[in-house]
């Protein structure tokens, strides 16, 4: 074990840099929902296609949902099917092979077949949307506003000009299972044209559940604002594009009691535009566990950060690699955060195209004046400058060893139409 104070001889100036940088996402959580693109009632207003009613199998040729090949992998919550709301069939969308989302007609015989649909507006509590390929070029692909108990499963969404799934106030207990959601309006590289192009966003709705989701090139993957007790698992994230303050795989914003587990996010250096990879903003009792984070080229973003001066929770069994500004941080959270079995390797000291890391490539950040942060049974390898922990007096426990460890495997979400 080591307890090192290797930040820099120039402590006061560097501390100032961390306040401005590792806090990075202090601005990330900010932003009132009303100012966000596609939030709350604004999201509903942006939807122009009304839904028509069909049977519970969706549009033409949809298979029985019980045949989903992912059900045993992710053990999704079972809900009773009622009606599936879909729009009239649209012209078939061509598939870009670079998206990685697959199609319903290639490869081995799929376990389900997807009907084609335009944007959908949920119209009833307990509604089921399933076995669909939904394409939206304006506004949300699926809007849920004021309806509880909705289930979305076995759905492939391609969205541009709005979020993939927009959950507005009063839509408690929504279940999203075995989905692929790709923002197709992203440029070849760099930031999205708007920070409101999230794959999934939730405002003012309790207990959302997302399990088995492939999320690609959104402003953020999942953005939760006042959505307490969220359960997020088996998330496969790729190439998030911001712009600031978005760019996360997941952000909990004033969303207490959330759980994120069994996840990975891969952000290519050349194309992505993340801020923090996972951000806990003004949210308490949040648990982050069993994750793999690869890549962050932001000068102010961090792998996992507690943020907004009121954030508290536990991070355990999470690996981070190729981070610029930092791997794990409680600089802007509350005293008492626990980092348990966290691992950081091969961080990056130089400018990755967006500016040099403002923290001097610090791996674990505490907070001056705090005394109860815990860094337990954790490891690092190939630090670019030896800047491991700061300030060590803010940690009640520092258990940190150098170890050439193997990163956790990324999540791969199997989808029944592939």
Short mmCIF file of C-alpha atoms in Angstrom, two decimals:
data_model
loop_
_atom_site.label_atom_id
_atom_site.label_comp_id
_atom_site.label_asym_id
_atom_site.label_seq_id
_atom_site.Cartn_x
_atom_site.Cartn_y
_atom_site.Cartn_z
CA UNK A 1 0.00 0.00 0.00
CA UNK A 2 1.15 3.54 -0.55
CA UNK A 3 0.12 6.92 0.69
CA UNK A 4 1.70 9.42 -1.62
CA UNK A 5 1.54 13.16 -1.85
CA UNK A 6 2.81 13.57 -5.38
CA UNK A 7 0.59 16.26 -6.74
CA UNK A 8 3.10 19.05 -7.36
CA UNK A 9 5.41 21.27 -5.40
CA UNK A 10 3.28 24.20 -6.52
CA UNK A 11 0.28 23.04 -4.49
CA UNK A 12 -1.81 26.17 -4.30
CA UNK A 13 -1.88 26.93 -8.02
CA UNK A 14 -2.52 23.29 -8.93
CA UNK A 15 -5.32 23.10 -6.38
CA UNK A 16 -6.92 26.04 -8.15
CA UNK A 17 -6.68 24.19 -11.44
CA UNK A 18 -8.44 21.18 -9.96
CA UNK A 19 -11.19 23.38 -8.62
CA UNK A 20 -11.84 24.63 -12.11
CA UNK A 21 -11.26 21.37 -13.90
CA UNK A 22 -12.07 18.27 -11.96
CA UNK A 23 -15.13 20.18 -10.92
CA UNK A 24 -15.54 20.23 -14.72
CA UNK A 25 -18.91 18.78 -14.46
CA UNK A 26 -19.99 21.23 -11.81
CA UNK A 27 -21.25 22.98 -14.85
CA UNK A 28 -22.27 19.58 -16.21
CA UNK A 29 -25.14 19.17 -13.85
CA UNK A 30 -26.20 22.70 -14.10
CA UNK A 31 -28.75 23.81 -16.52
CA UNK A 32 -32.40 23.90 -15.56
CA UNK A 33 -34.49 21.32 -17.39
CA UNK A 34 -36.47 24.05 -19.07
CA UNK A 35 -33.33 25.16 -20.87
CA UNK A 36 -32.57 21.75 -22.32
CA UNK A 37 -33.56 20.66 -25.78
CA UNK A 38 -36.33 18.07 -25.72
CA UNK A 39 -37.05 18.15 -22.00
CA UNK A 40 -40.35 17.75 -20.22
CA UNK A 41 -43.32 19.19 -22.03
CA UNK A 42 -41.05 20.65 -24.67
CA UNK A 43 -40.25 17.13 -25.73
CA UNK A 44 -43.88 16.27 -26.28
CA UNK A 45 -44.41 19.44 -28.21
CA UNK A 46 -41.68 18.49 -30.66
CA UNK A 47 -43.38 15.26 -31.70
CA UNK A 48 -45.36 15.61 -34.91
CA UNK A 49 -46.48 12.05 -35.70
CA UNK A 50 -49.52 10.72 -33.89
CA UNK A 51 -49.66 7.05 -32.95
CA UNK A 52 -52.23 4.55 -34.14
CA UNK A 53 -53.14 1.37 -32.28
CA UNK A 54 -52.06 -2.11 -33.33
CA UNK A 55 -51.92 -5.49 -31.64
CA UNK A 56 -49.34 -6.38 -29.01
CA UNK A 57 -46.85 -7.73 -31.52
CA UNK A 58 -46.28 -4.36 -33.19
CA UNK A 59 -46.29 -3.96 -36.96
CA UNK A 60 -45.93 -6.52 -39.72
CA UNK A 61 -44.30 -9.82 -38.88
CA UNK A 62 -43.22 -9.08 -35.29
CA UNK A 63 -42.42 -12.20 -33.32
CA UNK A 64 -43.71 -13.19 -29.92
CA UNK A 65 -41.67 -11.04 -27.46
CA UNK A 66 -41.05 -14.05 -25.26
CA UNK A 67 -38.60 -15.34 -27.86
CA UNK A 68 -36.12 -12.52 -27.13
CA UNK A 69 -32.64 -14.00 -27.04
CA UNK A 70 -31.58 -11.50 -24.38
CA UNK A 71 -34.18 -12.30 -21.75
CA UNK A 72 -32.09 -14.86 -19.92
CA UNK A 73 -28.96 -12.73 -20.13
CA UNK A 74 -30.37 -9.62 -18.51
CA UNK A 75 -33.42 -10.98 -16.71
CA UNK A 76 -35.67 -8.06 -17.68
CA UNK A 77 -38.65 -7.21 -15.54
CA UNK A 78 -41.76 -8.96 -16.79
CA UNK A 79 -44.75 -6.75 -17.48
CA UNK A 80 -48.18 -7.54 -18.89
CA UNK A 81 -48.60 -6.60 -22.54
CA UNK A 82 -51.52 -4.36 -23.35
CA UNK A 83 -51.31 -2.42 -26.59
CA UNK A 84 -48.39 -1.40 -28.78
CA UNK A 85 -48.71 2.09 -30.21
CA UNK A 86 -47.03 2.57 -33.60
CA UNK A 87 -47.23 4.98 -36.45
CA UNK A 88 -48.00 4.03 -40.01
CA UNK A 89 -45.20 2.07 -41.62
CA UNK A 90 -42.52 4.30 -43.07
CA UNK A 91 -40.17 3.58 -45.94
CA UNK A 92 -37.40 1.20 -44.88
CA UNK A 93 -34.34 3.02 -43.65
CA UNK A 94 -30.97 2.04 -45.05
CA UNK A 95 -28.45 0.77 -42.54
CA UNK A 96 -25.00 2.26 -42.14
CA UNK A 97 -22.73 -0.73 -41.48
CA UNK A 98 -20.45 1.50 -39.38
CA UNK A 99 -23.11 2.01 -36.72
CA UNK A 100 -22.71 -1.45 -35.26
CA UNK A 101 -26.43 -1.75 -34.60
CA UNK A 102 -27.07 -4.48 -37.16
CA UNK A 103 -30.27 -5.07 -39.10
CA UNK A 104 -33.31 -7.32 -38.89
CA UNK A 105 -32.59 -9.08 -42.17
CA UNK A 106 -28.92 -10.08 -42.20
CA UNK A 107 -26.86 -12.83 -40.63
CA UNK A 108 -28.39 -15.86 -38.95
CA UNK A 109 -32.14 -16.10 -38.59
CA UNK A 110 -33.03 -13.55 -35.88
CA UNK A 111 -35.12 -14.39 -32.83
CA UNK A 112 -37.40 -11.45 -33.58
CA UNK A 113 -38.35 -9.34 -36.58
CA UNK A 114 -38.76 -5.59 -36.30
CA UNK A 115 -41.57 -3.64 -37.91
CA UNK A 116 -40.81 -0.19 -39.31
CA UNK A 117 -42.17 2.88 -37.54
CA UNK A 118 -41.91 6.62 -37.31
CA UNK A 119 -41.96 8.54 -33.99
CA UNK A 120 -44.31 7.32 -31.25
CA UNK A 121 -46.17 9.20 -28.52
CA UNK A 122 -47.32 7.04 -25.60
CA UNK A 123 -51.04 7.49 -24.91
CA UNK A 124 -51.83 5.26 -21.90
CA UNK A 125 -50.45 3.88 -18.66
CA UNK A 126 -48.89 0.40 -18.91
CA UNK A 127 -48.53 0.69 -22.68
CA UNK A 128 -46.03 -1.67 -24.35
CA UNK A 129 -43.85 -0.69 -27.31
CA UNK A 130 -41.92 -3.61 -28.74
CA UNK A 131 -40.39 -5.25 -31.81
CA UNK A 132 -39.94 -2.02 -33.78
CA UNK A 133 -37.31 -0.17 -35.76
CA UNK A 134 -38.12 3.50 -35.13
CA UNK A 135 -36.58 6.30 -37.21
CA UNK A 136 -36.98 9.94 -36.22
CA UNK A 137 -35.41 12.90 -37.99
CA UNK A 138 -37.21 15.54 -35.93
CA UNK A 139 -38.05 15.44 -32.24
CA UNK A 140 -37.96 12.37 -29.97
CA UNK A 141 -38.32 8.89 -31.41
CA UNK A 142 -40.45 7.88 -28.39
CA UNK A 143 -42.18 10.37 -26.07
CA UNK A 144 -43.54 9.31 -22.67
CA UNK A 145 -45.29 12.13 -20.82
CA UNK A 146 -47.49 11.63 -17.76
CA UNK A 147 -48.05 7.88 -18.26
CA UNK A 148 -46.74 5.33 -15.75
CA UNK A 149 -45.75 1.69 -16.11
CA UNK A 150 -44.75 1.94 -19.77
CA UNK A 151 -42.54 -0.82 -21.24
CA UNK A 152 -40.21 -0.35 -24.21
CA UNK A 153 -38.42 -3.51 -25.32
CA UNK A 154 -36.77 -5.08 -28.33
CA UNK A 155 -36.60 -1.73 -30.08
CA UNK A 156 -33.94 -0.25 -32.40
CA UNK A 157 -34.06 3.55 -32.49
CA UNK A 158 -32.26 5.85 -34.92
CA UNK A 159 -32.76 9.49 -33.96
CA UNK A 160 -31.62 12.87 -35.22
CA UNK A 161 -32.95 16.32 -34.34
CA UNK A 162 -34.16 15.19 -30.92
CA UNK A 163 -33.55 12.58 -28.19
CA UNK A 164 -34.08 8.87 -28.67
CA UNK A 165 -36.45 8.28 -25.74
CA UNK A 166 -37.81 11.35 -23.90
CA UNK A 167 -39.45 10.65 -20.54
CA UNK A 168 -41.38 13.60 -19.12
CA UNK A 169 -42.85 14.31 -15.71
CA UNK A 170 -45.15 11.82 -14.04
CA UNK A 171 -43.98 8.82 -16.05
CA UNK A 172 -43.01 6.64 -13.12
CA UNK A 173 -41.88 3.02 -13.30
CA UNK A 174 -40.91 2.98 -16.96
CA UNK A 175 -39.02 -0.13 -18.12
CA UNK A 176 -36.64 -0.03 -21.09
CA UNK A 177 -35.25 -3.45 -22.03
CA UNK A 178 -32.98 -4.74 -24.77
CA UNK A 179 -32.73 -1.69 -27.01
CA UNK A 180 -30.24 -0.10 -29.39
CA UNK A 181 -30.38 3.69 -29.60
CA UNK A 182 -28.13 5.57 -32.02
CA UNK A 183 -27.95 9.28 -32.73
CA UNK A 184 -27.52 9.32 -36.49
CA UNK A 185 -27.13 13.11 -36.73
CA UNK A 186 -23.64 13.18 -35.22
CA UNK A 187 -20.81 14.53 -37.38
CA UNK A 188 -18.01 12.19 -38.42
CA UNK A 189 -16.01 13.52 -35.48
CA UNK A 190 -16.38 16.08 -32.73
CA UNK A 191 -19.30 17.52 -30.83
CA UNK A 192 -22.97 17.19 -31.64
CA UNK A 193 -24.85 20.27 -32.90
CA UNK A 194 -26.90 20.39 -29.67
CA UNK A 195 -26.58 19.18 -26.08
CA UNK A 196 -30.16 17.86 -26.17
CA UNK A 197 -29.57 14.87 -28.45
CA UNK A 198 -29.44 12.31 -25.65
CA UNK A 199 -30.14 8.65 -26.33
CA UNK A 200 -32.41 8.50 -23.24
CA UNK A 201 -33.48 11.41 -21.05
CA UNK A 202 -35.73 11.46 -18.00
CA UNK A 203 -37.25 14.43 -16.20
CA UNK A 204 -39.32 14.20 -13.01
CA UNK A 205 -40.18 10.51 -13.11
CA UNK A 206 -39.36 8.00 -10.39
CA UNK A 207 -37.91 4.51 -10.61
CA UNK A 208 -36.89 4.27 -14.28
CA UNK A 209 -35.34 0.92 -15.18
CA UNK A 210 -32.99 0.47 -18.15
CA UNK A 211 -31.44 -2.95 -18.67
CA UNK A 212 -29.67 -4.12 -21.80
CA UNK A 213 -29.08 -0.93 -23.83
CA UNK A 214 -26.60 -0.14 -26.59
CA UNK A 215 -26.18 3.64 -26.66
CA UNK A 216 -24.29 5.34 -29.48
CA UNK A 217 -23.18 8.93 -30.24
CA UNK A 218 -25.79 10.69 -28.14
CA UNK A 219 -25.06 14.00 -26.46
CA UNK A 220 -25.21 11.75 -23.42
CA UNK A 221 -26.31 8.15 -23.18
CA UNK A 222 -28.73 8.50 -20.23
CA UNK A 223 -29.48 11.85 -18.60
CA UNK A 224 -31.61 11.73 -15.43
CA UNK A 225 -33.00 14.91 -13.84
CA UNK A 226 -35.08 14.44 -10.67
CA UNK A 227 -35.61 10.77 -11.51
CA UNK A 228 -34.89 9.02 -8.18
CA UNK A 229 -34.26 5.32 -7.60
CA UNK A 230 -33.15 4.62 -11.15
CA UNK A 231 -31.86 1.11 -11.92
CA UNK A 232 -29.45 1.01 -14.86
CA UNK A 233 -27.65 -2.17 -15.88
CA UNK A 234 -25.91 -3.83 -18.80
CA UNK A 235 -25.19 -0.61 -20.66
CA UNK A 236 -22.94 -0.67 -23.73
CA UNK A 237 -21.88 2.91 -24.54
CA UNK A 238 -19.94 4.26 -27.52
CA UNK A 239 -18.55 7.57 -28.77
CA UNK A 240 -20.50 10.22 -26.84
CA UNK A 241 -20.46 13.67 -28.35
CA UNK A 242 -21.67 16.36 -25.95
CA UNK A 243 -21.32 19.28 -26.36
CA UNK A 244 -20.65 20.57 -22.84
CA UNK A 245 -22.28 20.15 -20.39
CA UNK A 246 -23.34 16.76 -21.81
CA UNK A 247 -21.02 13.96 -22.90
CA UNK A 248 -21.61 11.29 -20.24
CA UNK A 249 -22.60 7.67 -20.53
CA UNK A 250 -24.83 8.41 -17.51
CA UNK A 251 -25.51 11.50 -15.44
CA UNK A 252 -27.55 11.44 -12.24
CA UNK A 253 -28.78 15.02 -11.72
CA UNK A 254 -30.70 15.51 -8.46
CA UNK A 255 -31.64 11.84 -8.75
CA UNK A 256 -31.09 10.15 -5.39
CA UNK A 257 -30.82 6.42 -4.80
CA UNK A 258 -29.67 5.49 -8.30
CA UNK A 259 -27.75 2.34 -9.24
CA UNK A 260 -25.52 1.91 -12.29
CA UNK A 261 -23.97 -1.53 -12.67
CA UNK A 262 -22.46 -3.79 -15.33
CA UNK A 263 -21.58 -1.12 -17.86
CA UNK A 264 -18.90 -0.05 -20.27
CA UNK A 265 -18.20 3.08 -22.28
CA UNK A 266 -15.65 3.42 -25.07
CA UNK A 267 -14.87 6.89 -26.40
CA UNK A 268 -12.47 6.93 -29.38
CA UNK A 269 -9.93 9.72 -29.03
CA UNK A 270 -10.34 10.90 -32.62
CA UNK A 271 -14.13 11.23 -32.78
CA UNK A 272 -15.68 11.50 -29.29
CA UNK A 273 -16.45 14.65 -27.30
CA UNK A 274 -17.18 13.53 -23.72
CA UNK A 275 -17.12 15.54 -20.52
CA UNK A 276 -17.29 13.19 -17.51
CA UNK A 277 -17.96 9.55 -18.34
CA UNK A 278 -20.20 9.04 -15.29
CA UNK A 279 -21.40 12.07 -13.33
CA UNK A 280 -23.24 12.08 -9.99
CA UNK A 281 -24.54 15.65 -9.62
CA UNK A 282 -26.33 16.76 -6.44
CA UNK A 283 -27.47 13.16 -5.94
CA UNK A 284 -26.97 11.03 -2.83
CA UNK A 285 -27.01 7.30 -2.08
CA UNK A 286 -25.82 6.50 -5.60
CA UNK A 287 -24.04 3.19 -6.31
CA UNK A 288 -21.73 2.70 -9.29
CA UNK A 289 -20.28 -0.77 -9.74
CA UNK A 290 -18.78 -3.25 -12.18
CA UNK A 291 -17.81 -0.90 -14.98
CA UNK A 292 -15.18 -0.36 -17.66
CA UNK A 293 -14.38 3.16 -18.89
CA UNK A 294 -12.07 3.62 -21.88
CA UNK A 295 -11.16 7.05 -23.17
CA UNK A 296 -11.71 10.68 -22.20
CA UNK A 297 -10.14 13.51 -24.23
CA UNK A 298 -11.73 16.37 -22.29
CA UNK A 299 -9.33 18.69 -20.42
CA UNK A 300 -11.87 18.90 -17.56
CA UNK A 301 -13.75 15.57 -17.65
CA UNK A 302 -13.30 12.67 -15.23
CA UNK A 303 -14.08 8.95 -15.42
CA UNK A 304 -16.45 8.96 -12.41
CA UNK A 305 -17.10 12.19 -10.50
CA UNK A 306 -19.23 13.23 -7.53
CA UNK A 307 -20.28 16.76 -8.33
CA UNK A 308 -22.41 19.79 -7.51
CA UNK A 309 -21.34 20.16 -3.84
CA UNK A 310 -24.00 17.66 -2.76
CA UNK A 311 -23.26 14.18 -4.06
CA UNK A 312 -22.51 11.01 -2.14
CA UNK A 313 -22.19 7.33 -2.85
CA UNK A 314 -19.99 4.32 -3.56
CA UNK A 315 -17.93 3.35 -6.61
CA UNK A 316 -16.66 -0.22 -6.63
CA UNK A 317 -15.11 -2.61 -9.16
CA UNK A 318 -14.73 0.04 -11.86
CA UNK A 319 -11.72 0.28 -14.21
CA UNK A 320 -10.64 3.36 -16.15
CA UNK A 321 -8.02 3.68 -18.89
CA UNK A 322 -6.82 6.50 -21.15
CA UNK A 323 -8.25 9.26 -18.97
CA UNK A 324 -6.80 12.73 -19.41
CA UNK A 325 -8.01 14.89 -16.52
CA UNK A 326 -8.73 12.14 -14.02
CA UNK A 327 -10.07 8.67 -13.29
CA UNK A 328 -12.08 9.12 -10.06
CA UNK A 329 -13.01 12.30 -8.21
CA UNK A 330 -14.82 13.57 -5.13
CA UNK A 331 -13.51 17.08 -5.52
CA UNK A 332 -16.96 18.60 -5.90
CA UNK A 333 -19.08 16.07 -4.00
CA UNK A 334 -19.64 15.41 -0.30
CA UNK A 335 -17.26 14.09 2.34
CA UNK A 336 -17.50 10.32 2.77
CA UNK A 337 -17.51 9.01 -0.81
CA UNK A 338 -16.07 5.47 -1.07
CA UNK A 339 -13.89 4.29 -3.97
CA UNK A 340 -13.55 0.52 -3.51
CA UNK A 341 -11.56 -1.76 -5.81
CA UNK A 342 -11.19 1.00 -8.37
CA UNK A 343 -8.38 0.76 -10.93
CA UNK A 344 -6.76 3.34 -13.18
CA UNK A 345 -4.08 2.84 -15.82
CA UNK A 346 -2.35 4.51 -18.74
CA UNK A 347 -3.69 7.97 -18.14
CA UNK A 348 -2.77 10.70 -20.62
CA UNK A 349 -0.80 13.82 -19.70
CA UNK A 350 -0.71 15.58 -23.05
CA UNK A 351 -3.28 17.57 -24.99
CA UNK A 352 -5.58 15.19 -26.89
CA UNK A 353 -6.86 17.95 -29.16
CA UNK A 354 -9.07 19.82 -26.69
CA UNK A 355 -6.44 21.22 -24.33
CA UNK A 356 -4.06 19.83 -21.73
CA UNK A 357 -5.55 18.15 -18.64
CA UNK A 358 -6.31 20.91 -16.14
CA UNK A 359 -5.62 18.69 -13.11
CA UNK A 360 -2.11 17.75 -14.23
CA UNK A 361 -3.49 14.28 -15.06
CA UNK A 362 -4.44 13.38 -11.48
CA UNK A 363 -5.74 9.82 -11.01
CA UNK A 364 -7.79 10.11 -7.74
CA UNK A 365 -9.02 13.47 -6.48
CA UNK A 366 -10.20 14.35 -3.01
CA UNK A 367 -11.23 17.71 -1.62
CA UNK A 368 -9.24 20.09 0.63
CA UNK A 369 -10.85 20.15 4.05
CA UNK A 370 -12.54 16.76 3.68
CA UNK A 371 -11.32 13.92 5.91
CA UNK A 372 -13.63 10.94 5.33
CA UNK A 373 -13.16 9.92 1.69
CA UNK A 374 -12.10 6.28 1.40
CA UNK A 375 -9.86 4.75 -1.28
CA UNK A 376 -9.98 1.03 -0.58
CA UNK A 377 -8.14 -1.91 -2.18
CA UNK A 378 -7.41 0.00 -5.39
CA UNK A 379 -4.69 -0.18 -8.05
CA UNK A 380 -2.93 1.91 -10.66
CA UNK A 381 -0.49 1.21 -13.47
CA UNK A 382 1.53 3.24 -16.00
CA UNK A 383 0.78 6.66 -14.57
CA UNK A 384 1.97 9.25 -17.07
CA UNK A 385 3.49 11.46 -14.34
CA UNK A 386 3.10 9.81 -10.93
CA UNK A 387 0.27 12.15 -9.93
CA UNK A 388 -1.78 9.59 -8.03
CA UNK A 389 -3.79 11.05 -5.12
CA UNK A 390 -4.46 14.61 -3.97
CA UNK A 391 -4.86 15.83 -1.30
CA UNK A 392 -4.13 12.68 0.66
CA UNK A 393 -5.21 14.27 3.95
CA UNK A 394 -8.80 14.31 2.67
CA UNK A 395 -8.79 10.51 2.59
CA UNK A 396 -9.57 8.59 5.77
CA UNK A 397 -8.15 5.47 4.07
CA UNK A 398 -5.70 5.18 1.17
CA UNK A 399 -5.11 1.58 0.03
CA UNK A 400 -3.40 1.92 -3.32
CA UNK A 401 -0.89 -0.42 -4.96
CA UNK A 402 0.82 -0.47 -8.31
CA UNK A 403 -0.31 -3.49 -10.35
CA UNK A 404 -0.21 -4.38 -14.05
CA UNK A 405 -3.85 -5.46 -14.14
CA UNK A 406 -6.06 -6.61 -17.01
CA UNK A 407 -9.02 -4.34 -17.72
CA UNK A 408 -12.56 -5.63 -17.31
CA UNK A 409 -14.20 -6.75 -20.55
CA UNK A 410 -16.57 -4.31 -22.24
CA UNK A 411 -20.28 -5.05 -22.17
CA UNK A 412 -21.78 -6.45 -25.38
CA UNK A 413 -25.58 -6.32 -25.42
CA UNK A 414 -27.12 -9.13 -27.53
CA UNK A 415 -30.24 -8.02 -29.38
CA UNK A 416 -32.90 -10.38 -30.67
CA UNK A 417 -32.98 -9.00 -34.22
CA UNK A 418 -29.25 -9.41 -34.84
#
